[in-house]
Amino acid sequence: MIYPDAFEEKIGFDRIREMIKGHCLFEGGRQCVDGMHFIDQPSEVREMHLLVSEFQQILDSGEPFPVEHYRDMIPVFKQIRAAGSVIELPALLDLKQSFETIKLILQFFKREQAEPFPALRALAGQVAVYPFVLDQINRIITAKGKIKDNASPELLKIRRSLTEYQARVSTQMQSILKKAMNQGIVEEGTELSMRNGRMVIPVRSSDKRRIQGLVHDESASGKTSYIEPAVIVELNNEIKDLEYIEKREIIRILGLFTDAIRPYLDEMSEAYRFLGRIDFIRGKALFARTIGGVVPEMTDQPGILWEHAVHPLLFMHFKTSGKAVVPLNISL
């Protein structure tokens, strides 16, 4: 129990929390900052100081550490726990990129060069990642998060049909447009447009009855009508049907992937808690650099001996105005 209740606010530690949060890369790290609490076990405090100290060494070395694509996937895992639920495509890309980041972090600490960081290595050694998860994701989507044509034999077949129909529509539309130009129905240099997902020809509204078809839109002035020729309507309907079939197949593919990873969601959640903790440790190390923080020597006895101590908030405030804080020696 800490007395008084507003102890953190009285010493300014609530502002320290916010500053450390500012160094965190994602919500997982910021949640760890919120979870900081008073600890009366010296061994725990020593371990935490050691982790931050080791990360400070990484920062000081200038060695590149993975800091991209930190994502909190635990809320997504909660959503897809129920049987029949399906991970959405944007979330799948987030999972791919963040899981690759976790893998890179683990590889960073497994190298021989990481021997000076035993505490961080031990922390990373507790994390399990499943290669099949990334293998499955990379089989399904591209680096930009688009479903690959060969994600399934059926999808490949559907997309080939789509390409074929779209090519036929384009060829016929170009032919109709050229004929309309020759007949003076549309002006030279007119190009095909898209309206409501359909390829259309811009025609003067006064001539719109000279091309048989459906009027999909009009210009703001009403002088131009956008017509889908009747001979193209059926082809476009086929394309629309294929697009719906394509969407259903993509949902089926994502559903199969979701079913495959569902038994491993607990272990995967632990990997993201590790990512949050690494972000938290990094945030503290970055904050420590801004205040010139050092690792204190811990004692198991009740008492403190601070030499040349300065309040970090006062130090930072004075630093911006070019002033120096008068340090204190405190013994209790």
Coordinates of C-alpha atoms in Angstrom, one line a residue:
M1 CA 0.0 0.0 0.0
I2 CA 1.3 3.4 -0.9
Y3 CA 0.3 6.5 1.1
P4 CA -1.1 8.9 0.1
D5 CA -3.3 7.7 -2.8
A6 CA -2.1 10.6 -4.9
F7 CA 1.6 9.8 -4.3
E8 CA 2.4 9.4 -8.0
E9 CA 0.9 12.8 -8.8
K10 CA 2.7 14.5 -5.9
I11 CA 6.1 13.3 -7.1
G12 CA 5.3 13.8 -10.8
F13 CA 5.5 10.1 -11.7
D14 CA 2.2 10.3 -13.6
R15 CA 4.1 12.7 -16.1
I16 CA 7.0 10.2 -16.2
R17 CA 4.5 7.5 -17.3
E18 CA 3.2 9.7 -20.1
M19 CA 6.8 10.4 -21.3
I20 CA 7.7 6.7 -21.4
K21 CA 4.4 6.1 -23.3
G22 CA 5.6 8.6 -25.8
H23 CA 8.6 6.4 -26.6
C24 CA 6.5 3.3 -27.1
L25 CA 5.6 2.1 -30.6
F26 CA 2.2 0.5 -30.0
E27 CA -0.6 -0.2 -27.6
G28 CA 1.0 -3.3 -26.1
G29 CA 4.0 -1.3 -24.8
R30 CA 1.7 1.5 -23.6
Q31 CA -0.4 -1.0 -21.6
C32 CA 2.8 -2.2 -19.9
V33 CA 3.5 1.4 -18.9
D34 CA 0.0 1.6 -17.4
G35 CA 0.7 -1.6 -15.5
M36 CA 3.8 -0.2 -13.7
H37 CA 3.4 -0.4 -9.9
F38 CA 5.3 -0.2 -6.7
I39 CA 7.5 -3.2 -6.1
D40 CA 9.1 -4.1 -2.7
Q41 CA 11.2 -7.1 -3.9
P42 CA 14.8 -6.1 -4.7
S43 CA 15.4 -9.1 -6.9
E44 CA 12.5 -8.0 -9.2
V45 CA 13.7 -4.4 -9.3
R46 CA 17.2 -5.6 -10.1
E47 CA 15.9 -7.7 -13.0
M48 CA 13.9 -4.8 -14.5
H49 CA 16.9 -2.5 -14.2
L50 CA 19.1 -5.1 -15.9
L51 CA 16.7 -5.4 -18.8
V52 CA 16.7 -1.6 -19.3
S53 CA 20.4 -1.4 -18.9
E54 CA 21.0 -4.0 -21.5
F55 CA 18.7 -2.3 -23.9
Q56 CA 20.5 1.0 -23.3
Q57 CA 23.7 -0.9 -24.4
I58 CA 21.9 -1.8 -27.7
L59 CA 20.9 1.8 -28.2
D60 CA 24.4 3.0 -27.5
S61 CA 26.0 0.5 -29.8
G62 CA 24.0 1.9 -32.8
E63 CA 23.2 -1.6 -33.9
P64 CA 19.9 -1.7 -35.8
F65 CA 17.1 -3.2 -33.8
P66 CA 13.7 -4.2 -35.4
V67 CA 11.3 -1.3 -34.7
E68 CA 8.8 -1.6 -37.6
H69 CA 5.3 -3.0 -37.7
Y70 CA 4.6 -3.2 -34.0
R71 CA 0.9 -4.2 -33.9
D72 CA -1.4 -5.4 -31.1
M73 CA -3.0 -8.5 -32.5
I74 CA -4.4 -9.8 -29.2
P75 CA -7.8 -8.0 -29.8
V76 CA -8.0 -9.7 -33.2
F77 CA -7.2 -13.1 -31.6
K78 CA -10.1 -12.6 -29.2
Q79 CA -12.4 -11.9 -32.2
I80 CA -11.5 -15.1 -34.1
R81 CA -11.6 -17.5 -31.2
A82 CA -15.2 -18.4 -32.0
A83 CA -15.6 -21.3 -34.4
G84 CA -16.7 -20.0 -37.8
S85 CA -15.2 -16.6 -37.4
V86 CA -12.8 -15.3 -40.1
I87 CA -9.8 -13.0 -39.9
E88 CA -10.2 -10.0 -42.2
L89 CA -7.6 -9.2 -44.9
P90 CA -6.2 -6.0 -43.3
A91 CA -5.7 -7.8 -40.0
L92 CA -4.0 -10.7 -41.9
L93 CA -1.4 -8.2 -43.3
D94 CA -0.9 -6.8 -39.8
L95 CA -0.4 -10.3 -38.5
K96 CA 2.1 -11.1 -41.2
Q97 CA 4.2 -7.9 -40.7
S98 CA 4.1 -7.9 -36.9
F99 CA 4.9 -11.7 -36.7
E100 CA 7.9 -11.1 -38.9
T101 CA 9.0 -8.4 -36.5
I102 CA 8.7 -10.8 -33.5
K103 CA 10.7 -13.4 -35.5
L104 CA 13.4 -10.8 -36.3
I105 CA 13.6 -9.7 -32.6
L106 CA 14.1 -13.4 -31.5
Q107 CA 16.8 -13.9 -34.1
F108 CA 18.5 -10.7 -32.9
F109 CA 18.9 -12.2 -29.4
K110 CA 19.8 -15.6 -30.6
R111 CA 23.0 -14.4 -32.3
E112 CA 26.4 -14.8 -30.8
Q113 CA 26.7 -11.0 -30.8
A114 CA 23.8 -10.8 -28.3
E115 CA 25.7 -12.6 -25.5
P116 CA 26.3 -9.3 -23.6
F117 CA 22.5 -9.2 -23.1
P118 CA 21.8 -12.3 -21.0
A119 CA 18.6 -11.0 -19.4
L120 CA 17.0 -10.0 -22.7
R121 CA 18.2 -13.3 -24.3
A122 CA 16.5 -15.2 -21.5
L123 CA 13.3 -13.2 -22.0
A124 CA 13.3 -13.9 -25.7
G125 CA 14.0 -17.6 -25.0
Q126 CA 10.6 -18.0 -23.4
V127 CA 8.8 -17.1 -26.6
A128 CA 7.6 -19.6 -29.2
V129 CA 6.8 -18.8 -32.8
Y130 CA 5.3 -21.2 -35.3
P131 CA 6.9 -21.1 -38.7
F132 CA 3.9 -22.6 -40.3
V133 CA 1.9 -19.4 -39.5
L134 CA 4.1 -17.2 -41.6
D135 CA 4.4 -19.9 -44.3
Q136 CA 0.6 -20.1 -44.6
I137 CA 0.2 -16.3 -44.6
N138 CA 2.9 -15.9 -47.3
R139 CA 1.2 -18.6 -49.4
I140 CA -2.1 -16.6 -49.2
I141 CA -1.1 -12.9 -49.5
T142 CA 1.5 -10.7 -51.2
A143 CA 3.8 -8.4 -49.3
K144 CA 1.2 -5.6 -49.8
G145 CA -1.7 -7.7 -48.4
K146 CA -3.4 -8.7 -51.6
I147 CA -4.7 -12.2 -52.0
K148 CA -2.5 -14.2 -54.4
D149 CA -4.0 -15.7 -57.5
N150 CA -2.8 -19.1 -56.6
A151 CA -4.0 -19.0 -53.0
S152 CA -6.3 -21.8 -54.1
P153 CA -6.9 -23.6 -57.5
E154 CA -10.5 -22.3 -57.6
L155 CA -9.4 -18.7 -57.1
L156 CA -6.9 -19.0 -59.9
K157 CA -9.6 -20.3 -62.2
I158 CA -12.0 -17.5 -61.2
R159 CA -9.4 -14.8 -61.8
R160 CA -8.5 -16.2 -65.2
S161 CA -12.1 -16.1 -66.2
L162 CA -12.4 -12.5 -64.9
T163 CA -9.3 -11.4 -66.9
E164 CA -10.8 -13.1 -70.0
Y165 CA -14.2 -11.3 -69.7
Q166 CA -12.6 -8.0 -68.8
A167 CA -10.4 -8.2 -71.9
R168 CA -13.5 -9.0 -74.1
V169 CA -15.3 -6.0 -72.6
S170 CA -12.4 -3.7 -73.2
T171 CA -12.0 -4.9 -76.8
Q172 CA -15.7 -4.5 -77.6
M173 CA -15.9 -1.1 -75.9
Q174 CA -13.0 0.3 -77.8
S175 CA -14.6 -0.9 -81.0
I176 CA -18.0 0.7 -80.1
L177 CA -16.2 3.9 -79.1
K178 CA -14.3 4.1 -82.4
K179 CA -17.5 3.5 -84.3
A180 CA -19.3 6.2 -82.3
M181 CA -16.5 8.7 -83.1
N182 CA -16.7 7.9 -86.8
Q183 CA -20.5 8.5 -86.7
G184 CA -20.0 11.8 -84.9
I185 CA -21.9 10.6 -81.8
V186 CA -18.9 11.3 -79.5
E187 CA -16.1 13.8 -80.0
E188 CA -12.6 12.7 -81.1
G189 CA -10.2 12.0 -78.2
T190 CA -13.1 10.8 -75.9
E191 CA -12.0 8.1 -73.5
L192 CA -13.9 5.3 -71.7
S193 CA -15.0 6.0 -68.1
M194 CA -16.1 4.0 -65.1
R195 CA -19.4 4.5 -63.4
N196 CA -20.8 2.2 -60.7
G197 CA -18.1 -0.3 -61.4
R198 CA -19.1 -0.5 -65.1
M199 CA -17.2 0.7 -68.2
V200 CA -19.2 3.4 -70.0
I201 CA -18.9 5.8 -72.9
P202 CA -19.3 9.6 -72.3
V203 CA -21.9 10.8 -74.8
R204 CA -23.5 14.2 -75.4
S205 CA -26.9 13.9 -73.6
S206 CA -28.6 15.2 -76.8
D207 CA -27.2 12.1 -78.6
K208 CA -27.7 9.5 -75.9
R209 CA -30.5 7.7 -77.8
R210 CA -28.1 7.1 -80.7
I211 CA -26.3 4.4 -78.7
Q212 CA -28.5 1.5 -77.4
G213 CA -27.7 0.9 -73.7
L214 CA -28.2 1.8 -70.1
V215 CA -27.5 5.4 -68.8
H216 CA -25.5 5.0 -65.6
D217 CA -24.9 8.6 -64.8
E218 CA -24.9 12.2 -66.0
S219 CA -22.5 15.1 -65.6
A220 CA -23.3 17.8 -63.1
S221 CA -24.3 20.1 -66.0
G222 CA -26.4 17.4 -67.5
K223 CA -24.7 17.8 -70.9
T224 CA -22.9 14.4 -70.8
S225 CA -24.5 11.0 -70.3
Y226 CA -22.5 7.9 -69.4
I227 CA -23.8 4.9 -71.4
E228 CA -23.2 1.2 -71.0
P229 CA -23.8 -0.3 -74.5
A230 CA -26.5 -3.0 -74.5
V231 CA -24.1 -5.6 -76.1
I232 CA -21.8 -5.1 -73.1
V233 CA -24.4 -5.4 -70.4
E234 CA -24.4 -9.2 -70.4
L235 CA -20.6 -9.4 -70.3
N236 CA -20.5 -7.0 -67.4
N237 CA -23.1 -9.0 -65.6
E238 CA -20.9 -12.1 -65.9
I239 CA -18.0 -10.1 -64.5
K240 CA -20.1 -8.9 -61.5
D241 CA -21.1 -12.6 -60.9
L242 CA -17.5 -13.7 -61.0
E243 CA -16.5 -10.9 -58.6
Y244 CA -19.1 -12.1 -56.1
I245 CA -17.8 -15.7 -56.5
E246 CA -14.2 -14.4 -56.1
K247 CA -15.2 -12.7 -52.8
R248 CA -16.8 -15.9 -51.5
E249 CA -13.7 -17.9 -52.4
I250 CA -11.4 -15.3 -50.6
I251 CA -13.6 -15.6 -47.4
R252 CA -13.4 -19.4 -47.7
I253 CA -9.5 -19.2 -47.9
L254 CA -9.3 -16.8 -45.0
G255 CA -11.7 -19.1 -43.0
L256 CA -9.4 -22.1 -43.6
F257 CA -6.4 -20.1 -42.4
T258 CA -8.3 -18.9 -39.3
D259 CA -9.3 -22.5 -38.5
A260 CA -5.7 -23.6 -38.8
I261 CA -4.3 -21.0 -36.3
R262 CA -7.1 -21.1 -33.8
P263 CA -5.6 -23.9 -31.7
Y264 CA -2.4 -21.7 -31.3
L265 CA -4.0 -18.4 -30.3
D266 CA -2.9 -18.6 -26.7
E267 CA 0.8 -19.2 -27.6
M268 CA 0.6 -16.4 -30.3
S269 CA -0.9 -14.0 -27.7
E270 CA 2.1 -14.7 -25.5
A271 CA 4.4 -13.7 -28.4
Y272 CA 2.6 -10.4 -28.6
R273 CA 2.8 -9.8 -24.9
F274 CA 6.5 -10.3 -25.3
L275 CA 6.5 -7.7 -28.1
G276 CA 4.7 -5.3 -25.7
R277 CA 7.3 -5.9 -23.0
I278 CA 10.2 -5.3 -25.4
D279 CA 8.5 -2.1 -26.5
F280 CA 8.1 -1.1 -22.8
I281 CA 11.8 -1.9 -22.0
R282 CA 12.9 0.1 -25.1
G283 CA 10.7 3.0 -24.0
K284 CA 12.3 3.1 -20.6
A285 CA 15.8 2.9 -22.1
L286 CA 15.0 5.8 -24.4
F287 CA 13.6 7.8 -21.5
A288 CA 16.7 7.0 -19.4
R289 CA 18.9 8.4 -22.2
T290 CA 17.0 11.7 -22.1
I291 CA 17.7 12.2 -18.4
G292 CA 21.1 10.6 -18.2
G293 CA 19.7 7.8 -16.1
V294 CA 22.0 5.2 -14.6
V295 CA 21.4 1.8 -12.9
P296 CA 21.4 2.2 -9.1
E297 CA 22.9 -0.3 -6.8
M298 CA 20.2 -2.1 -4.9
T299 CA 20.3 -3.1 -1.2
D300 CA 18.0 -5.5 0.6
Q301 CA 18.1 -3.2 3.7
P302 CA 15.6 -0.3 4.2
G303 CA 17.4 2.9 3.4
I304 CA 18.6 5.1 0.6
L305 CA 21.8 6.9 -0.3
W306 CA 21.4 9.2 -3.3
E307 CA 24.5 11.1 -4.5
H308 CA 24.2 14.0 -6.9
A309 CA 20.5 13.2 -7.5
V310 CA 18.2 15.4 -9.6
H311 CA 14.5 15.3 -10.2
P312 CA 14.1 14.1 -13.9
L313 CA 11.2 16.5 -14.6
L314 CA 13.1 19.5 -13.2
F315 CA 16.2 18.4 -15.1
M316 CA 14.3 18.2 -18.4
H317 CA 12.6 21.6 -17.8
F318 CA 15.9 23.3 -17.0
K319 CA 17.6 21.7 -19.9
T320 CA 15.3 23.3 -22.4
S321 CA 16.0 26.7 -20.9
G322 CA 19.8 26.2 -20.7
K323 CA 19.8 26.0 -16.9
A324 CA 21.4 23.4 -14.6
V325 CA 19.7 21.7 -11.7
V326 CA 21.5 21.8 -8.4
P327 CA 22.0 18.1 -7.4
L328 CA 21.2 16.8 -3.9
N329 CA 22.8 14.2 -1.7
I330 CA 20.1 12.4 0.3
S331 CA 20.6 9.7 2.9
L332 CA 17.8 8.1 4.8

